[in-house]
Amino acid sequence: MKNVKVFSLLLSVIGTATFAQDLEQAKKAVDAEQYEKAKKILKSLVASDPNNGRNFFYLGDLYLNEQATDSAKIFFEKGIVAKDKGAINYIGLGEINLDNGDGFGAEANFAKATKDIKKKDTEEFLLIGRAYTKSERPDYKKAVENLKKVLVVDPKSAQAYLSLGDAYYGERNTNEAYSAYRNAYDYDNTLLMAKIKLAVITKNAKAFPEAVKSFNEIVATNPNYGPVYRELAETYYHWGASETSNYNAYVKKALEYYEKYMSLTDYSLESRMRHADFLILAKDYKALEAEAKKMQQLDKVNPRILRYLGYSAHENGNHQESVKALNEYISKVEAKKIIARDYLYLGLAKIALSKGADGKYEKVMFDQGIEEINKGVEKDPVIATELNEIGLKLFKEKFYREAGKIFEVAVKNQKSKNFLYDNFYLGYALYFDYDEKTSPKEELVKADAAFTNVIAASPTTQDAHLYKAKVNRVMDTPESKKVMVSSYEQYVKIVKEKGETEKAKNNLIEAYTYVGAYYANNGEKAKAIENLKELLVLEPGNKYATDTLKKL
């Protein structure tokens, strides 16, 4: 009987060691970004060893990284009741709390996870630190606080230093991040991710040749380590963006490296999504659409795939499909997961659909597109910088109403690098589109405000003064006539100071005519004579000037 107990105990030890080994294999697969492989291992472990809470936690964490929160929550809640390390799953629930903006709920769950741990236990604090860093609403200070607790117990913990580097990097404390990553690699030189992170800091400093050299050193150490090829791809992309003369060659190289990355990371859904994100960056929309359709075959539930379909379909001219995919995406996900670019693409697709066979834009559908773009700018004003090119194209095609609608949204971001030009073309578009019989006067008020913005930013831009004068002339109110005169006078002054009188002759004739007429009609004889004489210098024999001067 005693022998049987000893044998049973031996089997138990062997079994535990086997499961532990499998869990380590799953962790290594995650580190190598082989997510499908990791998921298979963890699903097998959950089924064969339901008493080990770690298995549930790491499987739930994988789903959480894929933004499949509901699936993640199911595994965390199942894992809590596991006999061994079940409480560790409270950390996963805590990260979900953080994502939802529930900091108090997160702290309560983290407290449950650490309630009964021993003094030398560090895993919980390591995972809490990572949760604070990985969350959609990170708290890097609390991440650092928890990770330092690990280092108090285990000063040579390479994993703690790696995660500490991530937290410092999130805080934009590059020096501390670099130091932490270097410590991680010094304490464990098999931890290739630490060396990758060091090279990423070099890459982000735009030291591209040095970064490539570091990444190639990792390739020499382990040519089958997938993440290094992803980083090489991104480095070459950014290098090409900085050296435009080499852009095409470097982007081609980047795409080749990304294919290598995909081949080494088992084409999991998560890897495919990273690939899709990169294809958006590289503007390879044909490949993006193909990748999105492959992902849809693998997973018909994940709504993020609809985003990729929506973007690529629009860029490839399939606007109806784009609208369908993006409307479905927006209806399926939480509001916090919708980004400005989702609304931008939905708006652009609707605008493209509004263009009829006659080449003209149908008003209702076009304006619906503008509404979507406006939502995007409200969500993230930076997206407004991308509207300039769209508005200019419409303006050059003489679709002034449509161009004006685009520029009206664009100028909502006062910090945009295109703010001055967007205001200029907004004023132009509103002025050229104005019809005295059908257009509301408020269009002229908007045009006046747009040119005023240009003048405030660039006072010597003479055409802003000229068109401000034109706009106020059309307004035709006592107050607007005064603004017209001062704007024309400022235009004349700037043109003369720049020595561009001959170049601006026709506009100067216009300015002197209307200013002279205004002063003549308002009894300011001297000013009227002065302007009308200037008019005759530019256009001798001008009938209006000659006749009016005789009367004066």
C-alpha positions as a printed NumPy array, in Angstrom:
array([[  0.   ,   0.   ,   0.   ],
       [  2.842,   2.331,   0.905],
       [  4.468,   1.594,  -2.48 ],
       [  1.208,   2.471,  -4.227],
       [  1.113,   5.857,  -2.417],
       [  4.718,   6.55 ,  -3.329],
       [  4.007,   5.63 ,  -6.947],
       [  0.893,   7.862,  -6.989],
       [  2.914,  10.728,  -5.531],
       [  5.606,  10.191,  -8.158],
       [  3.003,  10.301, -10.917],
       [  1.616,  13.488,  -9.407],
       [  5.063,  15.12 ,  -9.411],
       [  5.752,  13.973, -12.974],
       [  2.304,  15.199, -14.07 ],
       [  2.785,  18.602, -12.443],
       [  6.214,  18.946, -14.016],
       [  4.747,  18.087, -17.423],
       [  1.985,  20.697, -17.072],
       [  4.493,  23.278, -15.875],
       [  6.646,  22.522, -18.882],
       [  3.642,  22.932, -21.166],
       [  2.728,  26.255, -19.565],
       [  6.299,  27.462, -20.16 ],
       [  5.981,  26.356, -23.765],
       [  2.786,  28.392, -24.041],
       [  4.567,  31.446, -22.587],
       [  7.434,  30.991, -25.058],
       [  4.915,  30.746, -27.896],
       [  3.306,  34.024, -26.737],
       [  6.732,  35.689, -26.553],
       [  7.442,  34.517, -30.109],
       [  3.97 ,  35.838, -31.102],
       [  2.83 ,  32.349, -32.085],
       [ -0.595,  32.956, -30.637],
       [ -2.484,  30.048, -32.187],
       [  0.141,  27.624, -30.913],
       [ -0.089,  29.165, -27.437],
       [ -3.873,  29.005, -27.5  ],
       [ -3.878,  25.305, -28.439],
       [ -1.467,  24.48 , -25.608],
       [ -3.479,  26.456, -23.067],
       [ -6.83 ,  25.016, -24.175],
       [ -5.332,  21.555, -23.77 ],
       [ -4.049,  22.452, -20.293],
       [ -7.388,  23.905, -19.2  ],
       [ -9.092,  20.682, -20.233],
       [ -6.496,  18.303, -18.738],
       [ -5.603,  20.242, -15.584],
       [ -8.589,  22.369, -14.482],
       [ -7.13 ,  22.692, -10.969],
       [ -4.299,  24.948, -12.186],
       [ -5.529,  28.553, -12.183],
       [ -2.53 ,  29.801, -14.169],
       [ -3.734,  27.923, -17.258],
       [ -7.042,  29.805, -17.209],
       [ -5.323,  33.138, -16.577],
       [ -2.889,  32.89 , -19.48 ],
       [ -5.628,  31.684, -21.851],
       [ -7.899,  34.531, -20.751],
       [ -5.014,  36.964, -21.155],
       [ -4.54 ,  35.804, -24.748],
       [ -8.183,  36.524, -25.515],
       [ -7.911,  39.889, -23.774],
       [ -4.967,  40.816, -26.012],
       [ -7.181,  39.985, -29.   ],
       [ -9.828,  42.348, -27.555],
       [-12.181,  39.383, -27.127],
       [-13.16 ,  40.605, -23.653],
       [-16.207,  38.369, -23.197],
       [-14.189,  35.205, -23.897],
       [-11.37 ,  36.414, -21.636],
       [-13.81 ,  37.06 , -18.784],
       [-15.277,  33.556, -19.076],
       [-11.845,  31.946, -18.566],
       [-10.858,  34.29 , -15.746],
       [-14.096,  33.538, -13.882],
       [-13.648,  29.788, -14.388],
       [-10.031,  30.02 , -13.256],
       [-10.89 ,  31.716,  -9.957],
       [-12.321,  28.467,  -8.534],
       [ -9.219,  26.432,  -9.444],
       [ -7.465,  24.963,  -6.37 ],
       [ -3.965,  26.077,  -7.337],
       [ -3.363,  29.767,  -8.012],
       [ -7.019,  30.396,  -8.826],
       [ -6.843,  33.896,  -7.311],
       [ -4.381,  34.965, -10.001],
       [ -7.385,  35.275, -12.342],
       [ -8.579,  38.293, -10.377],
       [ -5.716,  40.126, -12.112],
       [ -7.307,  39.465, -15.487],
       [-10.663,  40.739, -14.207],
       [ -8.82 ,  43.744, -12.789],
       [ -7.388,  44.568, -16.216],
       [-10.915,  44.453, -17.671],
       [-11.929,  46.905, -14.924],
       [ -9.071,  49.201, -15.981],
       [-10.122,  49.005, -19.626],
       [-13.627,  50.082, -18.569],
       [-12.307,  53.01 , -16.519],
       [-13.156,  51.337, -13.2  ],
       [ -9.961,  51.942, -11.211],
       [-11.565,  51.1  ,  -7.848],
       [-12.871,  47.771,  -9.182],
       [ -9.41 ,  46.992, -10.563],
       [ -7.699,  47.671,  -7.234],
       [-10.268,  45.521,  -5.435],
       [ -9.561,  42.612,  -7.793],
       [ -5.788,  43.069,  -7.51 ],
       [ -6.147,  43.015,  -3.717],
       [ -8.008,  39.682,  -3.945],
       [ -5.212,  38.304,  -6.142],
       [ -2.509,  39.198,  -3.594],
       [ -4.496,  38.549,  -0.4  ],
       [ -3.059,  35.137,   0.51 ],
       [  0.314,  35.153,  -1.257],
       [  3.567,  34.433,   0.567],
       [  6.286,  37.013,   1.142],
       [  8.503,  35.581,  -1.575],
       [  5.737,  35.341,  -4.201],
       [  6.382,  37.737,  -7.091],
       [  4.275,  36.446,  -9.978],
       [  1.155,  38.35 ,  -8.891],
       [  2.916,  41.721,  -8.693],
       [  4.605,  41.073, -12.047],
       [  1.234,  40.399, -13.696],
       [ -0.45 ,  43.366, -11.973],
       [  2.356,  45.598, -13.241],
       [  1.809,  44.283, -16.747],
       [ -1.968,  44.784, -16.443],
       [ -1.486,  48.453, -15.573],
       [  0.806,  48.825, -18.605],
       [ -1.228,  46.782, -21.12 ],
       [ -4.608,  48.276, -20.283],
       [ -6.415,  50.457, -22.794],
       [ -6.289,  53.059, -19.99 ],
       [ -2.804,  52.482, -18.601],
       [ -1.453,  53.74 , -15.278],
       [  2.315,  53.569, -15.66 ],
       [  3.1  ,  54.889, -12.181],
       [  1.152,  52.05 , -10.565],
       [  2.782,  49.612, -12.982],
       [  6.24 ,  50.766, -11.838],
       [  5.147,  50.585,  -8.193],
       [  4.098,  46.93 ,  -8.507],
       [  7.08 ,  45.867, -10.598],
       [  9.482,  47.329,  -8.077],
       [  7.892,  45.056,  -5.445],
       [  9.087,  42.121,  -7.556],
       [ 12.638,  43.486,  -7.623],
       [ 12.688,  43.876,  -3.832],
       [ 12.244,  40.099,  -3.54 ],
       [ 14.149,  39.13 ,  -6.694],
       [ 16.625,  41.886,  -7.712],
       [ 17.742,  39.903, -10.776],
       [ 14.296,  39.225, -12.255],
       [ 14.762,  39.677, -15.994],
       [ 10.993,  39.549, -16.583],
       [ 10.401,  42.305, -14.019],
       [ 13.011,  44.516, -15.685],
       [ 11.481,  43.827, -19.11 ],
       [  8.022,  44.874, -17.877],
       [  9.521,  47.824, -16.004],
       [ 11.063,  48.969, -19.283],
       [  7.612,  48.838, -20.911],
       [  6.121,  50.94 , -18.098],
       [  8.874,  53.554, -18.271],
       [  8.594,  53.616, -22.055],
       [  4.858,  54.222, -21.698],
       [  5.719,  57.193, -19.454],
       [  8.094,  58.41 , -22.203],
       [ 10.981,  58.062, -19.796],
       [ 13.33 ,  56.717, -22.441],
       [ 16.478,  56.722, -20.315],
       [ 14.93 ,  54.618, -17.532],
       [ 13.302,  52.321, -20.107],
       [ 16.655,  51.748, -21.839],
       [ 18.328,  50.981, -18.512],
       [ 15.584,  48.515, -17.54 ],
       [ 15.706,  46.675, -20.885],
       [ 19.498,  46.486, -20.66 ],
       [ 19.264,  44.982, -17.153],
       [ 16.7  ,  42.458, -18.388],
       [ 19.035,  41.297, -21.158],
       [ 22.086,  41.273, -18.859],
       [ 20.3  ,  38.999, -16.369],
       [ 18.929,  36.715, -19.103],
       [ 20.576,  36.906, -22.53 ],
       [ 18.021,  34.435, -23.927],
       [ 15.387,  37.133, -23.445],
       [ 15.492,  38.398, -27.019],
       [ 12.484,  40.662, -26.526],
       [ 14.596,  42.832, -24.202],
       [ 17.211,  43.295, -26.923],
       [ 14.447,  44.046, -29.431],
       [ 13.077,  46.762, -27.137],
       [ 16.559,  48.332, -26.893],
       [ 16.754,  48.449, -30.682],
       [ 13.217,  49.895, -30.883],
       [ 14.341,  52.86 , -28.764],
       [ 17.209,  53.354, -31.22 ],
       [ 14.759,  53.129, -34.145],
       [ 12.4  ,  55.69 , -32.582],
       [ 15.351,  58.074, -32.286],
       [ 15.514,  57.773, -36.114],
       [ 18.918,  56.078, -35.942],
       [ 17.703,  53.593, -38.546],
       [ 21.044,  52.051, -39.668],
       [ 22.018,  51.365, -36.031],
       [ 18.596,  49.852, -35.286],
       [ 18.805,  47.569, -38.336],
       [ 22.259,  46.444, -37.21 ],
       [ 20.891,  45.534, -33.752],
       [ 17.939,  43.653, -35.222],
       [ 20.24 ,  41.731, -37.555],
       [ 22.333,  40.682, -34.542],
       [ 19.175,  39.101, -33.093],
       [ 18.505,  37.373, -36.439],
       [ 22.042,  35.935, -36.3  ],
       [ 21.354,  34.651, -32.772],
       [ 17.947,  33.149, -33.587],
       [ 16.801,  33.371, -37.222],
       [ 13.419,  31.812, -36.307],
       [ 12.402,  34.469, -33.786],
       [  9.433,  36.107, -35.514],
       [  9.072,  39.469, -33.689],
       [ 12.478,  40.683, -34.907],
       [ 11.269,  40.565, -38.527],
       [  8.197,  42.629, -37.611],
       [ 10.479,  45.255, -36.108],
       [ 12.736,  45.181, -39.174],
       [  9.654,  45.724, -41.324],
       [  8.538,  48.72 , -39.288],
       [ 12.065,  50.15 , -39.211],
       [ 12.401,  50.035, -42.984],
       [  8.952,  51.599, -43.378],
       [  9.842,  54.561, -41.127],
       [ 13.286,  54.818, -42.716],
       [ 11.63 ,  55.086, -46.135],
       [  9.213,  57.72 , -44.835],
       [ 12.223,  59.768, -43.628],
       [ 14.259,  59.271, -46.823],
       [ 11.611,  59.732, -49.5  ],
       [ 14.093,  59.01 , -52.299],
       [ 14.338,  55.434, -50.968],
       [ 10.676,  55.114, -49.986],
       [  9.596,  52.528, -52.586],
       [ 12.652,  50.316, -52.093],
       [ 12.392,  50.414, -48.299],
       [  8.633,  49.782, -48.235],
       [  9.145,  46.783, -50.534],
       [ 11.788,  45.478, -48.118],
       [  9.473,  46.173, -45.186],
       [  6.671,  44.121, -46.737],
       [  9.088,  41.246, -47.384],
       [ 10.154,  41.269, -43.735],
       [  6.516,  41.284, -42.645],
       [  5.826,  38.218, -44.767],
       [  8.769,  36.527, -43.044],
       [  7.273,  37.512, -39.68 ],
       [  3.921,  36.005, -40.679],
       [  5.516,  32.736, -41.77 ],
       [  7.158,  32.368, -38.34 ],
       [  4.143,  33.313, -36.232],
       [  1.682,  30.638, -37.435],
       [ -0.655,  33.074, -39.219],
       [ -2.75 ,  33.425, -36.064],
       [ -5.601,  35.916, -36.028],
       [ -3.586,  38.256, -33.779],
       [ -0.57 ,  38.084, -36.142],
       [ -2.837,  38.701, -39.115],
       [ -4.304,  41.737, -37.384],
       [ -0.837,  43.145, -36.741],
       [ -0.082,  42.487, -40.397],
       [ -3.284,  44.291, -41.373],
       [ -2.32 ,  47.293, -39.218],
       [  1.029,  47.408, -40.986],
       [ -0.588,  47.172, -44.423],
       [ -2.675,  50.247, -43.546],
       [  0.546,  52.027, -42.616],
       [  2.206,  50.938, -45.866],
       [ -0.985,  51.774, -47.841],
       [ -1.065,  48.34 , -49.48 ],
       [ -4.854,  48.141, -49.644],
       [ -5.067,  45.259, -52.128],
       [ -3.102,  43.055, -49.726],
       [ -5.153,  44.424, -46.814],
       [ -8.448,  43.431, -48.423],
       [ -7.12 ,  39.941, -49.165],
       [ -5.852,  39.596, -45.575],
       [ -9.184,  40.803, -44.153],
       [-11.088,  38.209, -46.168],
       [ -8.764,  35.449, -44.914],
       [ -9.334,  36.621, -41.346],
       [-13.083,  36.581, -41.905],
       [-12.861,  32.915, -42.904],
       [-10.951,  32.157, -39.687],
       [-13.21 ,  34.163, -37.384],
       [-16.645,  35.384, -38.447],
       [-17.279,  36.937, -35.019],
       [-14.377,  39.339, -34.386],
       [-15.683,  42.795, -35.413],
       [-12.205,  44.258, -35.886],
       [-11.995,  42.389, -39.193],
       [-14.875,  44.534, -40.468],
       [-12.703,  47.615, -39.902],
       [-10.008,  46.238, -42.211],
       [-12.624,  45.3  , -44.801],
       [-14.139,  48.78 , -44.608],
       [-10.832,  50.591, -45.056],
       [ -9.524,  48.41 , -47.858],
       [-12.839,  48.228, -49.738],
       [-13.027,  52.031, -49.911],
       [ -9.416,  52.391, -51.056],
       [-10.002,  49.73 , -53.711],
       [-13.139,  51.453, -55.026],
       [-15.717,  49.129, -53.44 ],
       [-17.513,  51.946, -51.599],
       [-20.834,  50.175, -50.99 ],
       [-19.003,  47.244, -49.392],
       [-16.992,  49.711, -47.32 ],
       [-20.107,  51.441, -45.963],
       [-21.704,  48.072, -45.144],
       [-18.626,  46.764, -43.31 ],
       [-18.   ,  49.957, -41.305],
       [-21.661,  50.423, -40.35 ],
       [-21.692,  46.831, -39.108],
       [-18.421,  47.344, -37.218],
       [-19.639,  50.521, -35.499],
       [-22.923,  48.848, -34.511],
       [-21.142,  45.845, -32.972],
       [-18.364,  47.368, -30.869],
       [-18.361,  49.511, -27.748],
       [-18.192,  53.256, -28.418],
       [-14.733,  53.495, -26.805],
       [-13.31 ,  51.094, -29.425],
       [-14.425,  53.231, -32.366],
       [-11.562,  55.429, -33.541],
       [-11.617,  58.634, -35.575],
       [-10.368,  56.85 , -38.704],
       [-13.429,  54.559, -38.663],
       [-15.699,  57.581, -39.056],
       [-13.323,  59.163, -41.59 ],
       [-13.443,  56.11 , -43.872],
       [-17.206,  55.719, -43.474],
       [-17.632,  59.375, -44.411],
       [-15.299,  59.149, -47.405],
       [-17.061,  56.008, -48.658],
       [-20.448,  57.739, -48.436],
       [-19.075,  60.797, -50.257],
       [-17.711,  58.537, -53.016],
       [-21.128,  56.84 , -53.305],
       [-22.838,  60.23 , -53.58 ],
       [-21.103,  60.948, -56.907],
       [-23.534,  60.159, -59.713],
       [-22.972,  59.019, -63.285],
       [-23.111,  62.67 , -64.362],
       [-20.095,  63.403, -62.179],
       [-22.094,  65.542, -59.739],
       [-22.576,  64.908, -56.028],
       [-25.98 ,  64.035, -54.604],
       [-26.548,  66.445, -51.692],
       [-28.157,  64.166, -49.057],
       [-25.616,  61.335, -49.279],
       [-22.69 ,  63.769, -49.502],
       [-23.843,  65.568, -46.358],
       [-24.232,  62.233, -44.556],
       [-20.583,  61.593, -45.382],
       [-19.645,  65.   , -43.93 ],
       [-21.529,  64.109, -40.719],
       [-19.423,  60.952, -40.328],
       [-16.168,  62.829, -40.958],
       [-17.232,  65.43 , -38.422],
       [-17.683,  62.659, -35.821],
       [-14.129,  61.549, -36.571],
       [-12.698,  65.042, -36.039],
       [-14.68 ,  65.41 , -32.804],
       [-13.204,  62.124, -31.582],
       [ -9.648,  63.022, -32.584],
       [ -8.997,  66.509, -34.035],
       [ -5.652,  65.35 , -35.486],
       [ -7.553,  63.503, -38.223],
       [ -8.532,  66.93 , -39.636],
       [ -5.032,  67.287, -41.106],
       [ -5.949,  64.615, -43.672],
       [ -8.869,  66.595, -45.09 ],
       [ -6.798,  69.235, -46.888],
       [ -5.954,  67.02 , -49.862],
       [ -9.598,  65.887, -50.207],
       [-10.914,  69.443, -50.071],
       [ -8.334,  70.733, -52.555],
       [ -9.257,  68.033, -55.066],
       [-12.928,  69.034, -54.888],
       [-12.013,  72.738, -55.135],
       [ -9.848,  72.237, -58.221],
       [-12.727,  70.31 , -59.828],
       [-14.915,  73.364, -59.073],
       [-17.184,  71.543, -56.628],
       [-17.161,  74.595, -54.387],
       [-20.081,  73.649, -52.146],
       [-18.594,  70.217, -51.466],
       [-15.081,  71.604, -50.951],
       [-16.476,  74.137, -48.487],
       [-18.153,  71.38 , -46.465],
       [-14.843,  69.511, -46.185],
       [-12.878,  72.621, -45.187],
       [-15.539,  73.596, -42.624],
       [-14.763,  70.364, -40.778],
       [-11.   ,  70.705, -41.316],
       [-10.746,  74.125, -39.636],
       [-12.25 ,  72.789, -36.409],
       [ -8.709,  71.756, -35.456],
       [ -6.972,  75.067, -34.839],
       [ -3.677,  73.256, -34.195],
       [ -3.677,  71.579, -37.598],
       [ -0.589,  72.203, -39.73 ],
       [ -3.025,  73.044, -42.565],
       [ -5.149,  75.476, -40.524],
       [ -4.135,  78.568, -42.532],
       [ -4.598,  76.925, -45.948],
       [ -7.827,  75.204, -44.923],
       [ -9.282,  78.571, -43.88 ],
       [ -8.085,  80.158, -47.108],
       [ -9.82 ,  77.555, -49.253],
       [-12.884,  77.53 , -47.01 ],
       [-13.267,  81.256, -47.664],
       [-12.625,  80.772, -51.382],
       [-15.124,  77.902, -51.676],
       [-17.88 ,  79.747, -49.806],
       [-17.319,  82.885, -51.884],
       [-17.277,  81.107, -55.26 ],
       [-20.296,  78.982, -54.355],
       [-22.361,  81.949, -53.187],
       [-25.503,  82.728, -55.177],
       [-27.215,  86.015, -54.313],
       [-30.636,  84.536, -55.155],
       [-30.427,  81.198, -53.311],
       [-27.54 ,  81.208, -50.806],
       [-28.069,  82.286, -47.189],
       [-26.072,  85.341, -46.053],
       [-24.471,  83.281, -43.275],
       [-22.27 ,  81.657, -45.936],
       [-20.637,  85.045, -46.485],
       [-20.255,  85.511, -42.72 ],
       [-18.399,  82.151, -42.578],
       [-16.221,  83.192, -45.531],
       [-15.368,  86.482, -43.815],
       [-14.414,  84.617, -40.617],
       [-12.222,  82.221, -42.616],
       [-10.256,  85.05 , -44.268],
       [ -9.986,  86.778, -40.879],
       [ -8.329,  83.602, -39.531],
       [ -5.847,  83.631, -42.417],
       [ -5.006,  87.29 , -41.803],
       [ -4.515,  86.658, -38.073],
       [ -2.027,  83.868, -38.844],
       [ -0.367,  85.573, -41.828],
       [ -1.079,  89.343, -41.973],
       [  0.879,  89.901, -45.214],
       [ -1.097,  87.369, -47.277],
       [ -2.567,  89.955, -49.626],
       [ -5.173,  87.689, -51.243],
       [ -6.819,  87.106, -47.861],
       [ -7.39 ,  90.873, -47.613],
       [ -8.572,  91.   , -51.237],
       [-11.165,  88.254, -50.799],
       [-12.258,  89.557, -47.417],
       [-13.01 ,  92.792, -49.286],
       [-14.907,  90.928, -52.042],
       [-16.976,  88.99 , -49.494],
       [-17.923,  92.141, -47.606],
       [-18.735,  93.927, -50.854],
       [-21.29 ,  91.212, -51.695],
       [-22.744,  91.396, -48.158],
       [-23.697,  95.007, -48.998],
       [-24.514,  96.352, -45.531],
       [-23.317,  99.672, -44.085],
       [-20.964,  97.823, -41.715],
       [-19.661,  95.403, -44.37 ],
       [-18.899,  98.322, -46.717],
       [-16.549,  99.775, -44.101],
       [-14.816,  96.381, -43.778],
       [-14.626,  96.178, -47.592],
       [-12.821,  99.526, -47.778],
       [-10.307,  98.753, -45.009],
       [ -9.598,  95.324, -46.534],
       [ -9.036,  96.745, -50.031],
       [ -6.769,  99.448, -48.561],
       [ -4.737,  96.852, -46.681],
       [ -4.471,  94.805, -49.89 ],
       [ -3.148,  97.837, -51.805],
       [ -0.623,  98.638, -49.07 ],
       [  0.819,  95.081, -49.014],
       [  1.024,  94.82 , -52.805],
       [  2.932,  98.132, -53.017],
       [  5.309,  97.123, -50.208],
       [  6.079,  93.883, -52.041],
       [  6.61 ,  95.717, -55.316],
       [  3.985,  93.623, -57.105],
       [  1.901,  96.443, -58.591],
       [  2.181,  95.284, -62.217],
       [  1.46 ,  91.684, -61.295],
       [ -1.671,  92.676, -59.341],
       [ -2.868,  95.354, -61.776],
       [ -6.421,  94.038, -62.322],
       [ -7.035,  93.544, -58.606],
       [ -5.679,  97.013, -57.853],
       [ -8.051,  98.509, -60.446],
       [-10.906,  96.751, -58.645],
       [ -9.715,  98.006, -55.229],
       [ -9.304, 101.657, -56.314],
       [-12.682, 101.606, -58.083],
       [-14.697, 100.391, -55.098],
       [-12.765, 102.396, -52.49 ],
       [-13.   , 105.558, -54.62 ],
       [-16.737, 105.007, -55.136],
       [-17.304, 104.464, -51.412],
       [-15.548, 107.683, -50.431],
       [-17.264, 109.631, -53.217],
       [-20.704, 108.413, -52.108],
       [-19.945, 109.2  , -48.478],
       [-18.728, 112.758, -49.055],
       [-15.053, 112.093, -48.349],
       [-13.873, 114.087, -51.375],
       [-10.095, 114.052, -50.782],
       [ -9.881, 110.284, -50.31 ],
       [-12.127, 109.7  , -53.301],
       [ -9.952, 111.877, -55.541],
       [ -6.775, 110.164, -54.296],
       [ -8.066, 106.65 , -55.162],
       [ -9.584, 107.621, -58.486],
       [ -6.332, 109.258, -59.585],
       [ -4.48 , 106.041, -58.673],
       [ -7.046, 104.2  , -60.792],
       [ -6.312, 106.434, -63.79 ],
       [ -2.567, 105.775, -63.443],
       [ -3.258, 102.061, -63.838],
       [ -5.982, 102.474, -66.459],
       [ -5.789, 105.822, -68.26 ],
       [ -9.133, 106.913, -69.663],
       [-11.171, 104.848, -67.205],
       [-14.646, 106.27 , -67.767],
       [-15.928, 105.86 , -64.212],
       [-12.848, 107.549, -62.726],
       [-12.918, 110.375, -65.278],
       [-16.644, 111.08 , -64.871],
       [-16.56 , 110.891, -61.078],
       [-13.536, 113.18 , -60.801],
       [-15.349, 115.797, -62.934],
       [-18.319, 115.652, -60.564],
       [-16.069, 115.903, -57.527]])
